Amino acid sequence: MELAKGDTDYAAGLVAFNSVFQYSSTAVYAWFFLAVLPPLVGLKSVVVDIRMSQIAQSVFIYLGIPFLAGC
């Protein structure tokens, strides 16, 4: 039974697009908000010893693997 009577193929496409977009942009956003933005707005920056590749690996574990498993 379809509760909302929506288009399931369209919804699946949106979920796939969302997963790909999150995977491709989360590492860049995290780097920007942790390393670049605080000094620009006058906040004290704290040295966070994390590389963009580490963030991308973490995102892949939590988003990429379930996405690939669902394909």
Short mmCIF file of C-alpha atoms in Angstrom, two decimals:
data_model
loop_
_atom_site.label_atom_id
_atom_site.label_comp_id
_atom_site.label_asym_id
_atom_site.label_seq_id
_atom_site.Cartn_x
_atom_site.Cartn_y
_atom_site.Cartn_z
CA MET A 1 0.00 0.00 0.00
CA GLU A 2 1.41 3.37 -0.98
CA LEU A 3 0.73 5.80 1.83
CA ALA A 4 1.40 9.03 -0.06
CA LYS A 5 0.63 7.71 -3.55
CA GLY A 6 3.91 9.15 -4.80
CA ASP A 7 6.21 8.12 -7.60
CA THR A 8 8.56 5.50 -6.14
CA ASP A 9 11.02 5.65 -9.05
CA TYR A 10 11.34 9.42 -8.69
CA ALA A 11 11.84 9.09 -4.92
CA ALA A 12 14.55 6.46 -5.43
CA GLY A 13 16.30 8.77 -7.88
CA LEU A 14 16.19 11.65 -5.41
CA VAL A 15 17.61 9.47 -2.63
CA ALA A 16 20.44 8.32 -4.92
CA PHE A 17 21.20 11.90 -6.00
CA ASN A 18 21.17 13.03 -2.36
CA SER A 19 23.64 10.29 -1.37
CA VAL A 20 26.03 11.15 -4.19
CA PHE A 21 25.79 14.88 -3.42
CA GLN A 22 26.42 14.33 0.29
CA TYR A 23 29.40 12.11 -0.39
CA SER A 24 30.95 14.56 -2.83
CA SER A 25 30.46 17.70 -0.74
CA THR A 26 30.65 16.77 2.95
CA ALA A 27 34.46 16.64 3.14
CA VAL A 28 34.78 20.06 1.52
CA TYR A 29 32.13 21.59 3.81
CA ALA A 30 33.71 20.13 6.94
CA TRP A 31 37.15 21.44 5.95
CA PHE A 32 35.71 24.88 5.18
CA PHE A 33 33.76 25.18 8.44
CA LEU A 34 36.59 23.81 10.60
CA ALA A 35 39.65 25.43 9.03
CA VAL A 36 38.73 28.41 6.86
CA LEU A 37 35.62 30.09 8.25
CA PRO A 38 36.45 30.65 11.96
CA PRO A 39 39.41 33.00 11.35
CA LEU A 40 37.45 34.88 8.68
CA VAL A 41 34.69 35.80 11.13
CA GLY A 42 37.08 36.65 13.96
CA LEU A 43 36.71 33.51 16.02
CA LYS A 44 39.64 31.84 17.68
CA SER A 45 40.59 28.88 15.59
CA VAL A 46 41.48 25.60 17.16
CA VAL A 47 43.96 23.39 15.43
CA VAL A 48 42.07 20.36 14.22
CA ASP A 49 44.46 17.76 12.94
CA ILE A 50 42.25 16.15 10.33
CA ARG A 51 42.75 15.88 6.61
CA MET A 52 40.07 16.13 3.96
CA SER A 53 40.83 12.54 2.94
CA GLN A 54 40.03 11.34 6.47
CA ILE A 55 36.68 13.10 6.34
CA ALA A 56 35.98 11.61 2.91
CA GLN A 57 36.84 8.14 4.20
CA SER A 58 34.46 8.57 7.13
CA VAL A 59 31.69 9.79 4.85
CA PHE A 60 32.28 6.82 2.55
CA ILE A 61 31.93 4.41 5.47
CA TYR A 62 28.65 5.91 6.66
CA LEU A 63 27.09 6.94 3.33
CA GLY A 64 28.95 5.25 0.49
CA ILE A 65 28.88 1.66 1.68
CA PRO A 66 25.11 1.62 2.42
CA PHE A 67 24.46 3.38 -0.90
CA LEU A 68 26.49 0.81 -2.81
CA ALA A 69 24.85 -2.03 -0.89
CA GLY A 70 21.43 -0.70 -1.89
CA CYS A 71 22.23 -0.57 -5.59
#
